Coordinates of C-alpha atoms in Angstrom, one line a residue:
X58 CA 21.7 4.9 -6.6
X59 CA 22.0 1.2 -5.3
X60 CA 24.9 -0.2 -6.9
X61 CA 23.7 -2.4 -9.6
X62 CA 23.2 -5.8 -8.7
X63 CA 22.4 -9.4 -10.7
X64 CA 19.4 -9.5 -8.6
X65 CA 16.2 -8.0 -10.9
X66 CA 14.5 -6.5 -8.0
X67 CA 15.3 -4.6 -5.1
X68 CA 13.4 -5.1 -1.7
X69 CA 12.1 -1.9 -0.3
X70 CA 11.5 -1.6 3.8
X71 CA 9.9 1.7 5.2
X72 CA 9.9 2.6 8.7
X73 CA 9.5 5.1 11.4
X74 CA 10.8 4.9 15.1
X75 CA 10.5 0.6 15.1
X76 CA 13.5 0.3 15.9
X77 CA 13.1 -3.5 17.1
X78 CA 10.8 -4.7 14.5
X79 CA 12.6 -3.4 11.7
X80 CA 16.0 -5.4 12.9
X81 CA 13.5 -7.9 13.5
X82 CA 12.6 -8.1 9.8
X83 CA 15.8 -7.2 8.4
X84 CA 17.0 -10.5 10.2
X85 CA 14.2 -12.4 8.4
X86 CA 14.8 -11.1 4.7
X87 CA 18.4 -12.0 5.0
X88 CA 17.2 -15.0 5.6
X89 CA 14.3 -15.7 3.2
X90 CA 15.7 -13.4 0.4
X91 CA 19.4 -13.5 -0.1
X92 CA 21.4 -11.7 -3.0
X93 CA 18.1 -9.7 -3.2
X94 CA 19.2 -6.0 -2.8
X95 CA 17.8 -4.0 0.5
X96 CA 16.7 -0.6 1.0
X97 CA 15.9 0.8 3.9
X98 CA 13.8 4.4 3.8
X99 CA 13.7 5.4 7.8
X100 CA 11.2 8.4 8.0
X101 CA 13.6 10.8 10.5
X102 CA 12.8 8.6 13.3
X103 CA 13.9 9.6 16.3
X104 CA 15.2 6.5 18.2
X105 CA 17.9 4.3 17.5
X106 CA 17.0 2.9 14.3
X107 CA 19.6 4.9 12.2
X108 CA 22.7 3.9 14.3
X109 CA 21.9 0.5 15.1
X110 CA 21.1 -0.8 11.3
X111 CA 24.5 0.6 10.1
X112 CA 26.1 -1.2 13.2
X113 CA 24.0 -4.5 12.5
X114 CA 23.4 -4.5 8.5
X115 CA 26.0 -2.7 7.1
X116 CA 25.6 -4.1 3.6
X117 CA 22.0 -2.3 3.9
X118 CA 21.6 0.9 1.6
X119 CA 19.9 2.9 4.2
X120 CA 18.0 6.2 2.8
X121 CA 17.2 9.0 5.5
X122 CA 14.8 11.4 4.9
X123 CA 14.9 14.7 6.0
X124 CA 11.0 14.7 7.8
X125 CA 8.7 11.8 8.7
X126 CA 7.2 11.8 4.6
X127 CA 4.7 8.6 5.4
X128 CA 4.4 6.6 2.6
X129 CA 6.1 8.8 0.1
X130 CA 9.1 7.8 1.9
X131 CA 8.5 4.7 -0.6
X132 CA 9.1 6.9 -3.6
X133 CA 13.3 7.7 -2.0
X134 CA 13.6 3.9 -1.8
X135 CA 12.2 3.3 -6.0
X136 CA 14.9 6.3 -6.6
X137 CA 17.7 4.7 -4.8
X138 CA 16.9 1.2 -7.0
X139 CA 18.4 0.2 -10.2
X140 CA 16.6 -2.8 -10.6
X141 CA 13.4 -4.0 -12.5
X142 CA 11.2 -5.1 -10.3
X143 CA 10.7 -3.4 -6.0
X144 CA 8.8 -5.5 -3.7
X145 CA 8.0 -3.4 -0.5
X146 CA 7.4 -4.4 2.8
X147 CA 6.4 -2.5 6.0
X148 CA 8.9 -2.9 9.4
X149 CA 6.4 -4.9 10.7
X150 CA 6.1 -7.5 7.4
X151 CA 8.4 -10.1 6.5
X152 CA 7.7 -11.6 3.1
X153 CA 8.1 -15.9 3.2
X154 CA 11.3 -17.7 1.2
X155 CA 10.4 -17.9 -3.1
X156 CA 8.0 -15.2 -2.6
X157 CA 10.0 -12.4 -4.6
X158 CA 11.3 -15.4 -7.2
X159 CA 7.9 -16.2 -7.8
X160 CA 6.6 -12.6 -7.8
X161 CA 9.9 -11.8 -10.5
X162 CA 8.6 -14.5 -12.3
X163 CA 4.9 -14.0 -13.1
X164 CA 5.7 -9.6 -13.5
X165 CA 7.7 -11.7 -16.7
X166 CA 5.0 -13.6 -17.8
X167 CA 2.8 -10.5 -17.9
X168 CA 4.5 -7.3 -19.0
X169 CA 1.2 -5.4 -18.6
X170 CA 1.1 -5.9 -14.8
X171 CA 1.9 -3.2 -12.8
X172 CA 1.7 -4.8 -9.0
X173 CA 1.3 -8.0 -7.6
X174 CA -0.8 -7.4 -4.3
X175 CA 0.4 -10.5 -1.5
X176 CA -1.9 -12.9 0.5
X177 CA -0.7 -11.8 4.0
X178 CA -1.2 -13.7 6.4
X179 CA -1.5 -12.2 9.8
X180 CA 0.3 -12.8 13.6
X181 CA 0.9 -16.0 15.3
X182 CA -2.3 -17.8 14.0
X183 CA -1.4 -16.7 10.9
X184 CA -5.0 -15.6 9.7
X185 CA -6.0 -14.3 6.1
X186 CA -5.9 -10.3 6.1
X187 CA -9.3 -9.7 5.8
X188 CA -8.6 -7.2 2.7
X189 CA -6.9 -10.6 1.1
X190 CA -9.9 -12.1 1.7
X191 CA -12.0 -9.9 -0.9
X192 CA -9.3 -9.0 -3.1
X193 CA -9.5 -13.5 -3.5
X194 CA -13.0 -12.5 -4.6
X195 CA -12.7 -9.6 -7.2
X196 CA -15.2 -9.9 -10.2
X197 CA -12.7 -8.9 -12.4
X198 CA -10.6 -10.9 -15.1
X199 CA -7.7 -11.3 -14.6
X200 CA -4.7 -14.5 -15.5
X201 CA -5.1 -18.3 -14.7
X202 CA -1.2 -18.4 -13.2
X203 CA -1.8 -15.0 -11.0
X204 CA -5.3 -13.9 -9.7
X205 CA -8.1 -11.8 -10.3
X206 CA -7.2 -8.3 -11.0
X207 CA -7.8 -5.3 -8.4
X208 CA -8.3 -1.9 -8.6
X209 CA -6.3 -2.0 -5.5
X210 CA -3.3 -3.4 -3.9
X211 CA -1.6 -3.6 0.2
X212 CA 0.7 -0.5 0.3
X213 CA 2.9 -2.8 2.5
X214 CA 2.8 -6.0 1.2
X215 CA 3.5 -6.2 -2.5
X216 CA 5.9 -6.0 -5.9
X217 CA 6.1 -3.2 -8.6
X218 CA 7.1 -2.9 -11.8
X219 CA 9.4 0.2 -11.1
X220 CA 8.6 1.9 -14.5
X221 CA 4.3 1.7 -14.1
X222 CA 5.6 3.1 -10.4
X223 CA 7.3 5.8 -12.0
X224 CA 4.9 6.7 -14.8
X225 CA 2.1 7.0 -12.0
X226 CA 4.2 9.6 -9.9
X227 CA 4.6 7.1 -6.8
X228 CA 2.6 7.7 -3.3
X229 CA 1.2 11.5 -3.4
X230 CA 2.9 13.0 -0.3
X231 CA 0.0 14.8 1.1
X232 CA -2.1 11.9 1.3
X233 CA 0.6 10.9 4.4
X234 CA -0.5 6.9 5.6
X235 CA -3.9 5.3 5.2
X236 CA -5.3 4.0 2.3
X237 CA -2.6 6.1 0.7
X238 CA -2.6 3.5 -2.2
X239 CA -5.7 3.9 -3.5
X240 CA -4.5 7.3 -5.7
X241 CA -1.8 5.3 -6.8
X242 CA -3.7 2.7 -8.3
X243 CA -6.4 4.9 -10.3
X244 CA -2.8 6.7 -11.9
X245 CA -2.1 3.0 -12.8
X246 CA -5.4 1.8 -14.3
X247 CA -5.8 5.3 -16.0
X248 CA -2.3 4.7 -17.9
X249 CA -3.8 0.8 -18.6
X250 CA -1.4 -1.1 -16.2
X251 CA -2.7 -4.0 -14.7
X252 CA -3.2 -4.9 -10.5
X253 CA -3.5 -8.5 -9.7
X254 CA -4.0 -10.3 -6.6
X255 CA -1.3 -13.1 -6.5
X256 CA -2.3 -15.8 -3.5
X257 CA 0.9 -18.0 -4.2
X258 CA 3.2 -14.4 -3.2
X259 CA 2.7 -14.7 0.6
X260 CA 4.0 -12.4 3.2
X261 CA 3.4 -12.9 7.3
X262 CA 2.4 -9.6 9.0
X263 CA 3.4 -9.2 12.7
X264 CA 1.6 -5.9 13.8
X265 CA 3.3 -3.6 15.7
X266 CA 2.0 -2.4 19.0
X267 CA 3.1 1.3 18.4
X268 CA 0.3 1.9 16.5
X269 CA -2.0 4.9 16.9
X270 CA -5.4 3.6 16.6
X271 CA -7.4 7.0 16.4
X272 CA -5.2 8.8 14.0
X273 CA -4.8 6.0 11.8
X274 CA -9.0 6.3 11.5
X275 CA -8.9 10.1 11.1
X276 CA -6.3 9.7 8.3
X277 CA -8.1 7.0 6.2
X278 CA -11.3 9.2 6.3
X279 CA -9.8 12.4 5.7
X280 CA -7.9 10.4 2.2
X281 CA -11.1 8.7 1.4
X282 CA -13.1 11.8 1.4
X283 CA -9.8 13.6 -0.9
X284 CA -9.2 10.8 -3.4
X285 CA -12.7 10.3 -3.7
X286 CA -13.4 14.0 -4.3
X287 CA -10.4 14.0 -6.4
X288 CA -10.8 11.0 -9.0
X289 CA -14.3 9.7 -8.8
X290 CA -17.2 10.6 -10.7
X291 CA -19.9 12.5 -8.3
X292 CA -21.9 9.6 -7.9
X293 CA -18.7 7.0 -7.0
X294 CA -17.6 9.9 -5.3
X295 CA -20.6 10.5 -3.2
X296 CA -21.3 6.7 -2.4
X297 CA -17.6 6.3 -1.2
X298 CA -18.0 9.4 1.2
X299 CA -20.7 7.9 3.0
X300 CA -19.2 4.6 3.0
X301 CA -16.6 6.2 4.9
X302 CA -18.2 8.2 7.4
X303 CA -20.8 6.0 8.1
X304 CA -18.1 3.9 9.7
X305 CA -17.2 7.1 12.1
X306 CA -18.6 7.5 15.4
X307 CA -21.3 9.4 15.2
X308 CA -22.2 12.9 13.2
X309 CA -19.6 15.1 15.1
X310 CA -17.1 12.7 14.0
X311 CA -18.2 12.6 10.4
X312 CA -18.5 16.4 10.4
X313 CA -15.0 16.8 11.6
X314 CA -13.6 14.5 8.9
X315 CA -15.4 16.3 6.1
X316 CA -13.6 19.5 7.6
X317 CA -10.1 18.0 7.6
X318 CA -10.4 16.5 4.1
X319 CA -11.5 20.1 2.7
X320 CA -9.0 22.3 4.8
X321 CA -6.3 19.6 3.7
X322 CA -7.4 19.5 -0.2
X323 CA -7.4 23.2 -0.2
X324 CA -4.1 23.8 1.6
X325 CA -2.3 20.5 -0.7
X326 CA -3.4 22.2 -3.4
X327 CA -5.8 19.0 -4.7
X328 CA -7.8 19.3 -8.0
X329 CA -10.7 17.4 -9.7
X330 CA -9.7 15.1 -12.5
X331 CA -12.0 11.9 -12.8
X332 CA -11.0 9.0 -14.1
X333 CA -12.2 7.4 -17.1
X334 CA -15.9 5.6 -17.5
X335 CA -13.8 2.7 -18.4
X336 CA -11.6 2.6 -14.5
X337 CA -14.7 4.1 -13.0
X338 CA -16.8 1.0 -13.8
X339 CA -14.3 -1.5 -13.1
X340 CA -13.8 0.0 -9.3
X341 CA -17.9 0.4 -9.5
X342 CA -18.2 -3.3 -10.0
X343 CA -15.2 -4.6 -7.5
X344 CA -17.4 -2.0 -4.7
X345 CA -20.8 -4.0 -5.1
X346 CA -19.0 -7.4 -5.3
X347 CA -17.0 -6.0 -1.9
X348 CA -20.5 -5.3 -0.7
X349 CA -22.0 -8.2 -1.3
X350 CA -19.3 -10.5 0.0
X351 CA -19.5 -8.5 3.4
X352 CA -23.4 -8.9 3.2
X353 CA -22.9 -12.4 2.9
X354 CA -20.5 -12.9 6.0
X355 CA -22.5 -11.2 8.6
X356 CA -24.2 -13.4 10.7
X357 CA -27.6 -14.0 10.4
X358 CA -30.3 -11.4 12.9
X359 CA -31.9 -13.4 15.2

């Protein structure tokens, strides 16, 4: 365990073989977020990440894993806190100065909230993430000082309550990276925690350029198709399927993702629970809304 700081929350970074962005952002939230304790989770990279953030950042607690977990490589860096509150960030994320202050602050002001979910703002131009940009414009309820709430949240921009984190299990490891939240946050609205979208908690995302493109697209199908399959009532369940392979290229593609989502469900050992009517309308009514707002922004046919 992290030795017990006055700090309230811990600051959780994950990363695998980026070795220069995460010294990069390591640099920054020494900067923007001192006295706040930092974890580092490396997932068995392979580089020179290991040596080179003990030699550069020894007060760092560094946690190695023993295999490349994805993003239950998040759930060794909650166990390794002591503290309240865990704001994560990816190695290619850097959250801004009185982000995590005013993060620790509003998870005070509303014990019921589970996660705050960042506006990040994204590379030199500093654009809206386009998933801020509809999380801005969810239907549902949520507080005055915060945001609307989500049935959502960005894996690799936001801040936890660390007991709702535990109570929900953390990231399922067979669901690996992509979209790998979304199972986390039906746990969380089944046990009645709260997600809100908090615009005034602002992180700057710097993509990295080691980045597979294709397998990145092949994972968020294949956990679509699972979660989906897994928590959602047939007819959720079926509407998100084809929302997700309609976006593939083409019906080989499709096919092959419905065969990698069932070969993976059977050999994870995945079963059929469905949420409650009560979670499974709320996500029901944030998917038109999401629908509507991306009807809306298309460009008019000519």
């Amino acid at each position: 365990m992290v030795e017990r700081a006055s700090s309230r929350l811990s600051l959780v970074v994950l990363t695998h073989n980026r070795c220069e962005e995460v010294l990069r952002t390591l640099r920054f939230l020494q900067a923007s977020a001192p006295g706040v304790p930092l974890i580092v989770v490396d997932n068995a990279s392979t580089d020179d990440t290991v040596r080179r953030i003990r030699r550069q950042f020894p007060r760092v607690h560094l946690v190695c894993a023993c295999a490349n977990l994805g993003a239950a490589g998040r759930n060794l860096g909650v166990r390794a806190a002591s503290t309240e509150y865990v704001a994560f960030c990816d190695d290619d994320v850097c959250w801004l100065p009185d982000a995590l202050p005013r993060a620790q602050a509003l998870l005070d002001r509303h014990p019921d909230v589970a996660v705050l979910s960042a506006r990040v703002l994204v590379g030199p131009s500093a654009a809206l993430d386009a998933a801020c940009a509809l999380m801005a414009a969810s239907p549902l309820a949520g507080e005055p000082d915060v945001g609307p709430a989500l049935t959502g949240f960005l894996a690799g921009a936001c801040v936890f309550r660390s007991v709702a984190f535990r109570q929900a299990g953390g990231y399922w490891p067979a669901l690996f990276l992509g979209g790998e939240e979304s199972l986390l946050a039906l746990e969380l609205l089944e046990r009645d925690w709260r997600i809100l979208y908090a615009p005034d908690i602002v992180a700057r995302h710097w993509p990295s350029k080691r980045r597979d493109a294709s397998e990145r697209r092949r994972l968020l199908a294949r956990n679509a198709l699972l979660v989906a399959w897994m928590r959602l009532p047939w007819k959720a369940a079926l509407q998100e399927a084809w929302a997700s392979l309609i976006g593939l290229p083409g019906w080989r593609a499709r096919w092959t993702a419905v065969e990698d989502a069932f070969r993976h469900g059977r050999a994870t050992g995945a079963r059929r629970r469905p949420v409650s009517a009560r979670v499974a309308g709320q996500r029901s009514k944030v998917r038109r809304a999401q629908r509507c707002s991306v009807r809306l922004s298309r460009p008019p046919s000519r």
